[in-house]
mmCIF file of C-alpha atoms in Angstrom:
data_model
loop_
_atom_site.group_PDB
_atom_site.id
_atom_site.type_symbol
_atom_site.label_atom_id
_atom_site.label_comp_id
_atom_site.label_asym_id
_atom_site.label_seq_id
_atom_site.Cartn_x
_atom_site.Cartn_y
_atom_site.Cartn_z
ATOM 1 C CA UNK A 1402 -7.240 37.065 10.282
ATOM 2 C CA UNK A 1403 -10.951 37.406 10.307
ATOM 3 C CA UNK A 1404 -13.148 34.540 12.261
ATOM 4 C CA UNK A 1405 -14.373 34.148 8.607
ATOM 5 C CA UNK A 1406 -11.096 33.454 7.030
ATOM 6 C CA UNK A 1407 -10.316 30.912 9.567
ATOM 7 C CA UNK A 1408 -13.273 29.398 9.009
ATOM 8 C CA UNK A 1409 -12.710 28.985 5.362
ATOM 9 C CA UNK A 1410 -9.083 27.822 5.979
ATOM 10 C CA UNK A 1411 -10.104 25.214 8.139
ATOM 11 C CA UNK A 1412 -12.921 23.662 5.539
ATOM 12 C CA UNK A 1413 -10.448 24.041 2.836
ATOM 13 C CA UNK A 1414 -7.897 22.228 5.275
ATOM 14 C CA UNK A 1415 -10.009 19.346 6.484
ATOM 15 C CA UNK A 1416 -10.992 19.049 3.084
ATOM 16 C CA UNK A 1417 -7.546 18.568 2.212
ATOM 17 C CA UNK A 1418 -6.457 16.025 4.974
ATOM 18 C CA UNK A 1419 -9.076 13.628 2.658
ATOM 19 C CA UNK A 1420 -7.861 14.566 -0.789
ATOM 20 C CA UNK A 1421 -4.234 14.964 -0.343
ATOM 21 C CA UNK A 1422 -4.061 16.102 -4.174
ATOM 22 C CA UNK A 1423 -5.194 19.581 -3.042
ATOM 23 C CA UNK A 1424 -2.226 20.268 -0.938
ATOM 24 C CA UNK A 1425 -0.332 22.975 -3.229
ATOM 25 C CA UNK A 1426 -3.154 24.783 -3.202
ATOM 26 C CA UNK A 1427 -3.698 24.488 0.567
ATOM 27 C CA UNK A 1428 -0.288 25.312 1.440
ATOM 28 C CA UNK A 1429 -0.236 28.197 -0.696
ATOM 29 C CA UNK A 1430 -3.221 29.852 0.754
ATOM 30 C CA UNK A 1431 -1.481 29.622 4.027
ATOM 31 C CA UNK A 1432 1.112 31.279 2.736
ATOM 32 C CA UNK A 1433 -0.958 34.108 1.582
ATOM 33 C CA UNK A 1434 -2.933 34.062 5.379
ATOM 34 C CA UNK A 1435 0.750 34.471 7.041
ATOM 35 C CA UNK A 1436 2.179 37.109 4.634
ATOM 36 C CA UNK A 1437 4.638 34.639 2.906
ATOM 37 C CA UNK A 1438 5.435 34.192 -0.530
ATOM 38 C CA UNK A 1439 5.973 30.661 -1.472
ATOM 39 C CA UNK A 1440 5.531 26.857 0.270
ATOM 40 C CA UNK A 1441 7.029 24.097 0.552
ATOM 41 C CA UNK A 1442 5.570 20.974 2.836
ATOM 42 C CA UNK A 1443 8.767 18.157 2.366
ATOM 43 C CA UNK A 1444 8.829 14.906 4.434
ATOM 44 C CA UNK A 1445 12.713 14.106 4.583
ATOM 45 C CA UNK A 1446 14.762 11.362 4.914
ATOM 46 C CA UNK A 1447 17.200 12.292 8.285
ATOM 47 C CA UNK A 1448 19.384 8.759 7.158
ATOM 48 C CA UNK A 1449 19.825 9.344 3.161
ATOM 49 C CA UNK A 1450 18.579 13.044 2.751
ATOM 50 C CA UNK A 1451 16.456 12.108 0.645
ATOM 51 C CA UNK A 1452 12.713 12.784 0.243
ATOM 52 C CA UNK A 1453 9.430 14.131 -1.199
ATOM 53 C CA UNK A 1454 7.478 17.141 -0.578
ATOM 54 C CA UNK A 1455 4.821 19.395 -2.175
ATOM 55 C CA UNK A 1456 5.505 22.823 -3.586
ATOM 56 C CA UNK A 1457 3.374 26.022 -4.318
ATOM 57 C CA UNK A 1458 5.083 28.586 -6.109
ATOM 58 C CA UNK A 1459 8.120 26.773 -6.640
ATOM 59 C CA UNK A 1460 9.859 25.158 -9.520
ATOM 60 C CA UNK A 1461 9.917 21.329 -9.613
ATOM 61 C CA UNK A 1462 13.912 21.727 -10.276
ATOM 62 C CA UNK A 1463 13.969 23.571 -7.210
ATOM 63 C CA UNK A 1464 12.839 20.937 -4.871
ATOM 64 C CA UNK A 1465 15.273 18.604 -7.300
ATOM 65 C CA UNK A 1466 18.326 19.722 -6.420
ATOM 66 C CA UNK A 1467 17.676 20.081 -2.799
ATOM 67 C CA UNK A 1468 17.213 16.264 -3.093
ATOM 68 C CA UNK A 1469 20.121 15.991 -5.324
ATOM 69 C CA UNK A 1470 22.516 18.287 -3.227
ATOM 70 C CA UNK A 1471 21.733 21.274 -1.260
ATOM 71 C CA UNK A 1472 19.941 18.576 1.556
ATOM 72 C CA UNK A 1473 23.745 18.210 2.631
ATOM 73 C CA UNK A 1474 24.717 22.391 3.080
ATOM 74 C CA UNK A 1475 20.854 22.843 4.701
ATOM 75 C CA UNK A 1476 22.356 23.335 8.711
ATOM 76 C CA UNK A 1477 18.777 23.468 9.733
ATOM 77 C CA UNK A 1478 17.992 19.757 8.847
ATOM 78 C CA UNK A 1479 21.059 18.067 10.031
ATOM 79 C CA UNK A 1480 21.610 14.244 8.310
ATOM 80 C CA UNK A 1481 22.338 11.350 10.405
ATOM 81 C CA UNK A 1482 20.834 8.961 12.520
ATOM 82 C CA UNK A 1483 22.354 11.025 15.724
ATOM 83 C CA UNK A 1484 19.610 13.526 14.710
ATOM 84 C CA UNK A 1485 16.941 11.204 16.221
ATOM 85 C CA UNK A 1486 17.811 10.873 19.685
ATOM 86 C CA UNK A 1487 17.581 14.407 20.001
ATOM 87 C CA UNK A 1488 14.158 16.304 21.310
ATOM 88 C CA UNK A 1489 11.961 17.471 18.012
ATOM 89 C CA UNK A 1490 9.170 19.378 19.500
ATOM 90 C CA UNK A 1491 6.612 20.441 17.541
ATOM 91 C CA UNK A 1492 6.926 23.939 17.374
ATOM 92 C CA UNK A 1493 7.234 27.369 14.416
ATOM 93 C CA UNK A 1494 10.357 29.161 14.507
ATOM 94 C CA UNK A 1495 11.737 31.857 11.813
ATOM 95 C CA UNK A 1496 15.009 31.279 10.340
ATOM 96 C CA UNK A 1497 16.584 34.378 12.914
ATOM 97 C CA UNK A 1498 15.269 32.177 15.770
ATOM 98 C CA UNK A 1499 17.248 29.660 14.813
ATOM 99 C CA UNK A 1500 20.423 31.830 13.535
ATOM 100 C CA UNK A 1501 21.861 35.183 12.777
ATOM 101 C CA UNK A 1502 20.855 36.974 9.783
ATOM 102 C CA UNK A 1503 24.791 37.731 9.377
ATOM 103 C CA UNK A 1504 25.300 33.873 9.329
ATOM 104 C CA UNK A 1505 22.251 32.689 7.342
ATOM 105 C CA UNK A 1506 23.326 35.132 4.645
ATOM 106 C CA UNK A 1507 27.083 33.908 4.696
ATOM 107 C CA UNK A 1508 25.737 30.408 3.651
ATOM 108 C CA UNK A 1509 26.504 28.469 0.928
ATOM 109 C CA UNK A 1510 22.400 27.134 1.404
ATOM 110 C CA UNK A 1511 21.603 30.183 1.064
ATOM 111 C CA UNK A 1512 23.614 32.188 -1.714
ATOM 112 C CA UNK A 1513 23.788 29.261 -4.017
ATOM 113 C CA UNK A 1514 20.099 27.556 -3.272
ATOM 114 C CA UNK A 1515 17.504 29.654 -1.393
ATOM 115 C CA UNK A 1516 18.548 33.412 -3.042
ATOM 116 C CA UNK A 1517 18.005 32.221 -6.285
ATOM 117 C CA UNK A 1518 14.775 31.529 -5.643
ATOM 118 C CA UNK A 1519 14.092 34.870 -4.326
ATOM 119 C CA UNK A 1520 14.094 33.743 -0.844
ATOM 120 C CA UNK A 1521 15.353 35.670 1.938
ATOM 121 C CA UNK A 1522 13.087 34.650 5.175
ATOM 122 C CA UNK A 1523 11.344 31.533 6.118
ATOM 123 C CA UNK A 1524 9.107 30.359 8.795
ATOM 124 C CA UNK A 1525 9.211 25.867 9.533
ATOM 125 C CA UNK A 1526 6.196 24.755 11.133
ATOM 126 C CA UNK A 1527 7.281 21.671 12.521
ATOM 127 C CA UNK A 1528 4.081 18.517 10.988
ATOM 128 C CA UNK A 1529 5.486 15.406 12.217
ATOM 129 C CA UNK A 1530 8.495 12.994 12.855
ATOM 130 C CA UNK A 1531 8.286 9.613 12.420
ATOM 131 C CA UNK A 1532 9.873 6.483 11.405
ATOM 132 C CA UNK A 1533 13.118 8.722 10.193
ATOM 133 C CA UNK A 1534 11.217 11.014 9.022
ATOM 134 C CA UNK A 1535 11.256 14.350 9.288
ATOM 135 C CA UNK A 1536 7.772 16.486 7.670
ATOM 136 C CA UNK A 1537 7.558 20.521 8.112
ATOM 137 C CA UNK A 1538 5.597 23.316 6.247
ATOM 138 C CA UNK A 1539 8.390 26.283 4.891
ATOM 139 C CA UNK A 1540 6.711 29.601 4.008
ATOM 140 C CA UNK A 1541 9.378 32.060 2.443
ATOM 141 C CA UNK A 1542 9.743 35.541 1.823
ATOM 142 C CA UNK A 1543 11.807 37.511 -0.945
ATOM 143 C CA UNK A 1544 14.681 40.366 0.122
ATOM 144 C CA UNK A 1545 12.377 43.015 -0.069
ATOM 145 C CA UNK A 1546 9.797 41.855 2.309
ATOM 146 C CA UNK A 1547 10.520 42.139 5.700
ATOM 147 C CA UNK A 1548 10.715 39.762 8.415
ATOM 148 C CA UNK A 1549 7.819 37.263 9.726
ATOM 149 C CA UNK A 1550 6.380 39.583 12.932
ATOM 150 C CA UNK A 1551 4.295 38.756 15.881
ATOM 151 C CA UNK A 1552 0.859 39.251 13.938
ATOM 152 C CA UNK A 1553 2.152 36.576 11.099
ATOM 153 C CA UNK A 1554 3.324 33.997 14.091
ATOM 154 C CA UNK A 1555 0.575 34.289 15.964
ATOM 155 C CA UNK A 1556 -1.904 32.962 12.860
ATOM 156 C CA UNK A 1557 0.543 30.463 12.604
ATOM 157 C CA UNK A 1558 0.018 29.349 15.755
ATOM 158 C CA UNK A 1559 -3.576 29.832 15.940
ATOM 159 C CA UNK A 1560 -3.417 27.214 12.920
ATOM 160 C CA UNK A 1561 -0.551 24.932 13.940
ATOM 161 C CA UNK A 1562 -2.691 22.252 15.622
ATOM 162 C CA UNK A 1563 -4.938 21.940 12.622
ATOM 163 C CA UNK A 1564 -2.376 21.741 10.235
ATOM 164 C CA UNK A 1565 -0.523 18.850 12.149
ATOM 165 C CA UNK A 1566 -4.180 17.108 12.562
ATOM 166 C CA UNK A 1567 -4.480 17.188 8.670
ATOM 167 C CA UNK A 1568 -1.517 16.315 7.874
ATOM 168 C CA UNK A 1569 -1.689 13.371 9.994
ATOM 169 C CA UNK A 1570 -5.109 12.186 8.849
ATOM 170 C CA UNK A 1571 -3.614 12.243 5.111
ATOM 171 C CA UNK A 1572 -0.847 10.154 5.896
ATOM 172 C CA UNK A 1573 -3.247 7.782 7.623
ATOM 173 C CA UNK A 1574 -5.414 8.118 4.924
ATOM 174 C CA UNK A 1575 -2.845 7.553 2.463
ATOM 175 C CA UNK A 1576 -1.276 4.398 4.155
ATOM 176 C CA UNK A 1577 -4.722 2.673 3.842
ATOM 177 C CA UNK A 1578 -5.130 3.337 0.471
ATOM 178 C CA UNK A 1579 -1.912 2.147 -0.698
ATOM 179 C CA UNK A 1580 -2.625 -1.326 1.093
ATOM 180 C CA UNK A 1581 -6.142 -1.068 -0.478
ATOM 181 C CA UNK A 1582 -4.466 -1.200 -3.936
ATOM 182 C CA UNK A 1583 -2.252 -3.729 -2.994
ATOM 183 C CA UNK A 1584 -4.868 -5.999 -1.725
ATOM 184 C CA UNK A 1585 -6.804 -5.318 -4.800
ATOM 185 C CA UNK A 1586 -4.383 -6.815 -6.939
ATOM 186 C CA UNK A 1587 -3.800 -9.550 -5.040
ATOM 187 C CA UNK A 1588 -7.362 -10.258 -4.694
ATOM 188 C CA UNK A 1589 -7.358 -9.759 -8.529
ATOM 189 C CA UNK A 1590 -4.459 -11.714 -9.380
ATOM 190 C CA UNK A 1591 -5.610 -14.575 -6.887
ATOM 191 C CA UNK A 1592 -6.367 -18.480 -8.751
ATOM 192 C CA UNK A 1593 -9.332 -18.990 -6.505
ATOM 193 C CA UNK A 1594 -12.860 -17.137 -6.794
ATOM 194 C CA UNK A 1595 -12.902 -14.196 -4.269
ATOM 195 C CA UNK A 1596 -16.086 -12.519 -3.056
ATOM 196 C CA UNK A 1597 -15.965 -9.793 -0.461
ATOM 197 C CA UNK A 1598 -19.963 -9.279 1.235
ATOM 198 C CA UNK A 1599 -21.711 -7.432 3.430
ATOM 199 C CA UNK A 1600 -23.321 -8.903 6.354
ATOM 200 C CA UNK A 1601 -26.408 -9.619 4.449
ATOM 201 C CA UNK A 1602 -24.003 -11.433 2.121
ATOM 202 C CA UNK A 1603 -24.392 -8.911 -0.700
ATOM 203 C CA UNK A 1604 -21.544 -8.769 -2.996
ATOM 204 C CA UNK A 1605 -19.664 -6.038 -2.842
ATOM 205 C CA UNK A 1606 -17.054 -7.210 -5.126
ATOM 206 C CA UNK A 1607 -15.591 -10.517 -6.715
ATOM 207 C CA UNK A 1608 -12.506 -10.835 -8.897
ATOM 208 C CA UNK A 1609 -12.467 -12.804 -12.570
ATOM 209 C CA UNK A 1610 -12.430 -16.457 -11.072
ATOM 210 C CA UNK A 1611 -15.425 -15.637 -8.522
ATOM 211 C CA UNK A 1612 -17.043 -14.727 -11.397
ATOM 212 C CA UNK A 1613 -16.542 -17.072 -13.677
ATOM 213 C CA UNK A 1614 -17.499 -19.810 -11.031
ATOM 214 C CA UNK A 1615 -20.754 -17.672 -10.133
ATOM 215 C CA UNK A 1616 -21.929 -17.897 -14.229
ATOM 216 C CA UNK A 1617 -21.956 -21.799 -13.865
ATOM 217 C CA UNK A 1618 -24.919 -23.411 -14.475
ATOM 218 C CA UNK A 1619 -24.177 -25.707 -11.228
ATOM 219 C CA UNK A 1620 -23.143 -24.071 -7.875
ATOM 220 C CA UNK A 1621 -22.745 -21.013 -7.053
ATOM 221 C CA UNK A 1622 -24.858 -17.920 -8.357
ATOM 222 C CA UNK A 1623 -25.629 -14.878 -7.115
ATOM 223 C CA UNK A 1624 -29.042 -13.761 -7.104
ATOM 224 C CA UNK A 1625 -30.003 -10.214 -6.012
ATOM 225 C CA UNK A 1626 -27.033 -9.350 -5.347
ATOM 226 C CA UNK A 1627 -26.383 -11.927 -3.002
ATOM 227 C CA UNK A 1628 -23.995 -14.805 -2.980
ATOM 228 C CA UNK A 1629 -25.711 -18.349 -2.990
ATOM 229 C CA UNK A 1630 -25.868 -21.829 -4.245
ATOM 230 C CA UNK A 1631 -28.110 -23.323 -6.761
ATOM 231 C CA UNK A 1632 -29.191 -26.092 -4.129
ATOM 232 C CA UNK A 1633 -31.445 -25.130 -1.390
ATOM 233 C CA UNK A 1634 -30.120 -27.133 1.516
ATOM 234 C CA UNK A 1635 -26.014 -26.355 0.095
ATOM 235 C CA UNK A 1636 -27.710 -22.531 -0.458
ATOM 236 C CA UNK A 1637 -28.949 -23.055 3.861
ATOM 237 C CA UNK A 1638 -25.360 -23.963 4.558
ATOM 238 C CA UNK A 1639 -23.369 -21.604 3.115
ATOM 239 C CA UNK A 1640 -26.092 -18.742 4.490
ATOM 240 C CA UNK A 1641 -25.304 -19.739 7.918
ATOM 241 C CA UNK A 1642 -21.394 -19.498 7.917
ATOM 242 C CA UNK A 1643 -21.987 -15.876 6.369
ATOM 243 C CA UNK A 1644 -24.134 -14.892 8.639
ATOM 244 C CA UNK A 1645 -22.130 -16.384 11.342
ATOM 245 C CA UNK A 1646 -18.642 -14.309 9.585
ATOM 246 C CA UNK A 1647 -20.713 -11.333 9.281
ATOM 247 C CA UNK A 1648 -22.072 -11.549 13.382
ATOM 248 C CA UNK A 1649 -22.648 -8.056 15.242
ATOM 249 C CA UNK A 1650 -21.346 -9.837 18.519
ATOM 250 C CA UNK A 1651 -17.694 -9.818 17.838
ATOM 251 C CA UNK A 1652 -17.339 -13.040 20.641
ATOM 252 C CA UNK A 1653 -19.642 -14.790 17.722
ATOM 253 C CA UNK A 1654 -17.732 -13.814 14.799
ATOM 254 C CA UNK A 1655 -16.231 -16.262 13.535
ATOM 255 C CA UNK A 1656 -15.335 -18.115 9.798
ATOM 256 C CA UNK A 1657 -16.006 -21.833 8.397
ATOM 257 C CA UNK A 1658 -15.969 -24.365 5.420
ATOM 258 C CA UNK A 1659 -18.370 -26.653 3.339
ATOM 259 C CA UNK A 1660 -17.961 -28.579 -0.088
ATOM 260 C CA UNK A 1661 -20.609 -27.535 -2.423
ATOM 261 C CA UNK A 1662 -20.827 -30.651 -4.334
ATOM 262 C CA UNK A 1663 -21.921 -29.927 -8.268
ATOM 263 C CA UNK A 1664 -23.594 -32.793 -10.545
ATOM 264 C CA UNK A 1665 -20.841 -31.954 -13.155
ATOM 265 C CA UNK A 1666 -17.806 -32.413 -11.296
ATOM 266 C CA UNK A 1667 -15.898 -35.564 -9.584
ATOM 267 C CA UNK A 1668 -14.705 -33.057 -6.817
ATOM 268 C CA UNK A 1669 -16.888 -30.338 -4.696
ATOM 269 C CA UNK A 1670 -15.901 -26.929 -4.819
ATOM 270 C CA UNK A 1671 -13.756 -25.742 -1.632
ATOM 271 C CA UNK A 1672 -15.824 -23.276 0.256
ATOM 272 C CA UNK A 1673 -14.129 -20.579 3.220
ATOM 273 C CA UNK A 1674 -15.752 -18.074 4.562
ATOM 274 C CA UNK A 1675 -13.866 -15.902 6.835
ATOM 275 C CA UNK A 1676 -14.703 -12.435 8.880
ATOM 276 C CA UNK A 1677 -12.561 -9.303 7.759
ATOM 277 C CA UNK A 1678 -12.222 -6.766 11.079
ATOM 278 C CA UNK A 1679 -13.273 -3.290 10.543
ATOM 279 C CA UNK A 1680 -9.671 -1.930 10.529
ATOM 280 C CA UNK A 1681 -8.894 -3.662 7.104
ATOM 281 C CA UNK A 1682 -11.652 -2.321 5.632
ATOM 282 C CA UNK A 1683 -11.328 0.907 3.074
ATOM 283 C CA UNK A 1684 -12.452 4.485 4.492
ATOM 284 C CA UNK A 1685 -16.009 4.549 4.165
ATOM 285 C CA UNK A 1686 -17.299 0.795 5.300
ATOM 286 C CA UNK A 1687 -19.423 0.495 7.642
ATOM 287 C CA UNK A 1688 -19.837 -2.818 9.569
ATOM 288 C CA UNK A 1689 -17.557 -6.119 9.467
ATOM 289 C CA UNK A 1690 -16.786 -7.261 5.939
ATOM 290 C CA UNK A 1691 -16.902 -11.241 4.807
ATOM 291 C CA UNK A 1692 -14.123 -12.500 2.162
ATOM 292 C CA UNK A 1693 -15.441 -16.000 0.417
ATOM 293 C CA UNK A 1694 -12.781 -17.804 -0.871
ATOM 294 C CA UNK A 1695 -13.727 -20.611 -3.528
ATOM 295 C CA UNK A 1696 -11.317 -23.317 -4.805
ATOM 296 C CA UNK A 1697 -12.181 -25.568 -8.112
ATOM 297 C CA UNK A 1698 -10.184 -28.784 -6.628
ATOM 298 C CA UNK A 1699 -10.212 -29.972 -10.603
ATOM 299 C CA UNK A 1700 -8.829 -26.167 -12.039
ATOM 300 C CA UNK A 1701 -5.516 -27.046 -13.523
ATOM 301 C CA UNK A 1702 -2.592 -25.261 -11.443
ATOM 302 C CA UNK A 1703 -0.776 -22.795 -13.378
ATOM 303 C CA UNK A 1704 2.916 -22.783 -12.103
ATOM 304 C CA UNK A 1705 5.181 -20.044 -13.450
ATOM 305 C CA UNK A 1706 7.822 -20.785 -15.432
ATOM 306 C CA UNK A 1707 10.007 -18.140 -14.832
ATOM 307 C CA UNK A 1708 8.841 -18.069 -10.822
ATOM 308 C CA UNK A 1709 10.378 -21.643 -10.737
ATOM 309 C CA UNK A 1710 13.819 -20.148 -12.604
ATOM 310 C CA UNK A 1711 14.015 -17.309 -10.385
ATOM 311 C CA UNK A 1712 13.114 -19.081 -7.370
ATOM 312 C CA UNK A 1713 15.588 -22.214 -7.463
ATOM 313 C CA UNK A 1714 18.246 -21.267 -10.698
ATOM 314 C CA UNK A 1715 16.762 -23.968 -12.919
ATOM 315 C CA UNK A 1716 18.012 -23.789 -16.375
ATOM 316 C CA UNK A 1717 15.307 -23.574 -19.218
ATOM 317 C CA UNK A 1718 15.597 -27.633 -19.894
ATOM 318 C CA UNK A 1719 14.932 -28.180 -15.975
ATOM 319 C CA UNK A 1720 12.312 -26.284 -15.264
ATOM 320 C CA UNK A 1721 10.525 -27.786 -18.454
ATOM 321 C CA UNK A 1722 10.732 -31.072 -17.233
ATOM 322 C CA UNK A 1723 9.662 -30.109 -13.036
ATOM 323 C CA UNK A 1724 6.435 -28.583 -14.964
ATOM 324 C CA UNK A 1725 5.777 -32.102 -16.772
ATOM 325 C CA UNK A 1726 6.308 -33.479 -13.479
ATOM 326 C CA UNK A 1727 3.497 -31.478 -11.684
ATOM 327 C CA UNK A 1728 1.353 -32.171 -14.650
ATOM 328 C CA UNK A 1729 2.272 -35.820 -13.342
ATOM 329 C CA UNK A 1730 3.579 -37.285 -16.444
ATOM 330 C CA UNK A 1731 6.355 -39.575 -15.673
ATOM 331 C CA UNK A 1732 9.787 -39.720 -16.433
ATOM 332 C CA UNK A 1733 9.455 -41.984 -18.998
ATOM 333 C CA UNK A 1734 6.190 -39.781 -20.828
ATOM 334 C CA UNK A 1735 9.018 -36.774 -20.166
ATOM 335 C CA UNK A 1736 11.245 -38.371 -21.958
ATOM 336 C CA UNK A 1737 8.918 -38.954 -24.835
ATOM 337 C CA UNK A 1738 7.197 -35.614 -25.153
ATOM 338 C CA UNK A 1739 10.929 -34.455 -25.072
ATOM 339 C CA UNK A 1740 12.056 -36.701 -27.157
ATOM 340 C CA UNK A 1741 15.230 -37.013 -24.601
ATOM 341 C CA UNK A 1742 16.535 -40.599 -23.569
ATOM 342 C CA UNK A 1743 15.790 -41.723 -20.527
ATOM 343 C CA UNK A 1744 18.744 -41.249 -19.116
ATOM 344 C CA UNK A 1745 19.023 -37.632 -19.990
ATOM 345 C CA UNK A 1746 15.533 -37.173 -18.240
ATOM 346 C CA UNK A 1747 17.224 -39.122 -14.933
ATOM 347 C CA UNK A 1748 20.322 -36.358 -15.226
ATOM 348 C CA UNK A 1749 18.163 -33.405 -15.400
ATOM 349 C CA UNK A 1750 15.604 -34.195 -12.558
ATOM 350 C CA UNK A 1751 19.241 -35.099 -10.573
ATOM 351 C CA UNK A 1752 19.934 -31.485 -10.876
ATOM 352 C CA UNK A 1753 16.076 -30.433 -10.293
ATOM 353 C CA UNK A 1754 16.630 -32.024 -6.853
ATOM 354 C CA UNK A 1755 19.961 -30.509 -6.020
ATOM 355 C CA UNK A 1756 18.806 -27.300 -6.653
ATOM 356 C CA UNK A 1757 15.425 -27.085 -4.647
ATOM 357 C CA UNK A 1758 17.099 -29.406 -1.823
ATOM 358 C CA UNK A 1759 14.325 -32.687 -1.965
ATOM 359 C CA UNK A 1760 15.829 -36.290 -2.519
ATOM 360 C CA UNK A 1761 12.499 -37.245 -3.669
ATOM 361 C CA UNK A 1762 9.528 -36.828 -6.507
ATOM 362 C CA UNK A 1763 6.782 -36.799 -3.940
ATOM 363 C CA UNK A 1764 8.816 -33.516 -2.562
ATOM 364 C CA UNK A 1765 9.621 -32.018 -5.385
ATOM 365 C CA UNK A 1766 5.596 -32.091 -6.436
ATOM 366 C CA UNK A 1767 4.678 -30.597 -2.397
ATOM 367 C CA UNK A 1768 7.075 -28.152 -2.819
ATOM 368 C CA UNK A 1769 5.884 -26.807 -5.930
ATOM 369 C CA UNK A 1770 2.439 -26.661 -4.397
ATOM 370 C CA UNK A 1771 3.690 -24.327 -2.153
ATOM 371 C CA UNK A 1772 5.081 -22.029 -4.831
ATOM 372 C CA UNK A 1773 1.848 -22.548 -6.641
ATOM 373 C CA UNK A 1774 0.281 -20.950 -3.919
ATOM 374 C CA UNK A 1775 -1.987 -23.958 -2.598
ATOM 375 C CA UNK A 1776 -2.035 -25.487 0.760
ATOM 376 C CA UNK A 1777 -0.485 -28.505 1.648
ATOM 377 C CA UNK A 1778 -0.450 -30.967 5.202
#
């Protein structure tokens, strides 16, 4: 391998490590660098056998029915948790290092899974280990090819530390983004107007309800790009906690609270501002983030119906009436909206108790505040 070529394969690889998409072909052109024929990079499972991988110059059912059987005949990748107290270095060896060609070839693994496939030889460059499991890079060659020599090992090996560097910086990668989504839909989903800012207090992004509050003709607003209030002195107050969230000196960092009172409401709106460290923050921020959380104290809370079934077992008739209750009609109203007697009413919020364990109203309502997501002393 020319200086050149690994030059190119480590762009191409690095390049990978970021867009995990363009493993197959990344994998393959190893392949091609070593003298193999086909890849396969799996991350398995060493307690179920189970797993997922990516494959160049494979079939899909291939990698299938390893998953769906031939992960128990493979006697290279052992299943069981006893498998993890023994020393996995991280290190390439060729299916003859690791056994006879006489035995390999008497295998069940490999008459009824790998031959079929055209595969006669493989080289496992060990990735990773972690958390049960196991992650490797499999180059193959077909009967007619001969064995993986010195010159194909050696690239290998020249390559080995990059390719475990990469592949570790796309799992990292990956991890982040799939808590990125989540908190995205949470912060979506979430009853009370988000706004994540810069330092400057430049809004980065805000979900529906953050919105929606923003558009209000009293308030909040957000004028070049920035979040403030309509009032100048609230607009002075709510400047200062950002810039205090948004600090360079991480001792001064720190989040806080106001009430922005509004001329058209009995209740202000419920400000937070709180700091979000650096690690939280998607690939690509720079500097500490801010996360505004707004509450409208006189937004109606939206409980669930079925979240109050699943949660406590309430019947369709119960959970009716512990909604009517957090709207704070009483029993009686209940009754009438209902058209239930009284006593019916009495029965059915008898059972509502029993089955959330309060004794009281006043309980029942706190409790549902918690499942309604809002804070309670």
């Amino acid at each position: 391998m020319s200086e050149a070529e690994f030059g190119a394969y480590l762009d191409l690889l690095y390049g990978t490590a970021v867009e995990p998409a363009d493993w197959e072909p990344t994998i393959a052109r190893f392949a091609d660098l070593i003298g193999g024929a086909k890849a396969w990079m799996p991350s398995l499972n060493l307690y179920s056998g189970g797993g997922q991988g990516v494959i160049a110059r494979l079939e899909q059912t291939a990698q299938d029915s390893y998953f769906q059987y031939y992960y128990a005949t493979n006697p290279f990748v052992p299943i069981g948790g006893a498998t993890l107290t023994e020393p996995w270095p991280l290190n390439i060896a060729t299916d003859e290092d690791l056994m006879s060609k006489a035995q390999f070839t008497a295998l069940e693994y490999y008459n009824d899974f790998l031959l079929p496939q055209d595969i006669h030889s493989f080289v496992t460059i060990r990735l990773a280990r972690r958390g049960g499991v196991q992650s490797t890079l499999n180059i193959t060659r077909p009967p007619h090819k001969e064995q993986f020599g010195d010159s194909d090992l050696e690239i290998a090996r020249r390559l080995h530390p990059h390719l475990i560097r990469a592949f570790n910086i796309t799992r990292k990668l990956s991890a982040v983004r799939r808590e990125n989504d989540e908190l995205a839909t949470v912060f979506e989903r979430s009853t009370h107007g988000l706004f994540l800012l810069d330092t400057d207090g430049r809004v980065r992004r805000a979900n529906d309800v953050g919105e929606r509050l923003a558009g209000e003709p009293e308030g909040l607003r957000v004028a070049d790009q920035r979040l403030t209030a309509r009032n100048l002195t609230e607009a002075r107050r709510l400047h200062a906690l950002i810039a205090t969230a948004g600090a360079n000196d991480p001792g001064r960092r720190c989040g806080g609270s106001m009430a922005l009172a509004t001329p058209g409401r009995r209740s202000p709106l419920s400000i937070t501002v709180a700091p979000i460290r650096g690690e939280h923050l998607a690939v690509g921020d720079t500097g500490p983030s801010i996360l505004v959380c707004v509450t409208d104290l006189e937004a109606g809370v939206r409980l669930p119906e079925q979240k109050l079934r699943d949660l406590f077992g309430l019947t369709a008739a119960e959970t009716r009436l512990a909604l009517a209750m957090f709207e704070g009609l009483t029993q009686r109203e209940a009754a009438e909206r209902f058209s239930l007697s009284l006593n019916t009413v009495h029965v059915q919020l008898a059972r509502v108790f029993e089955k959330t364990g309060v004794k009281r109203q006043a309980e029942l309502m706190r409790l549902m505040m918690r499942a309604a997501g809002l804070e309670v002393g």
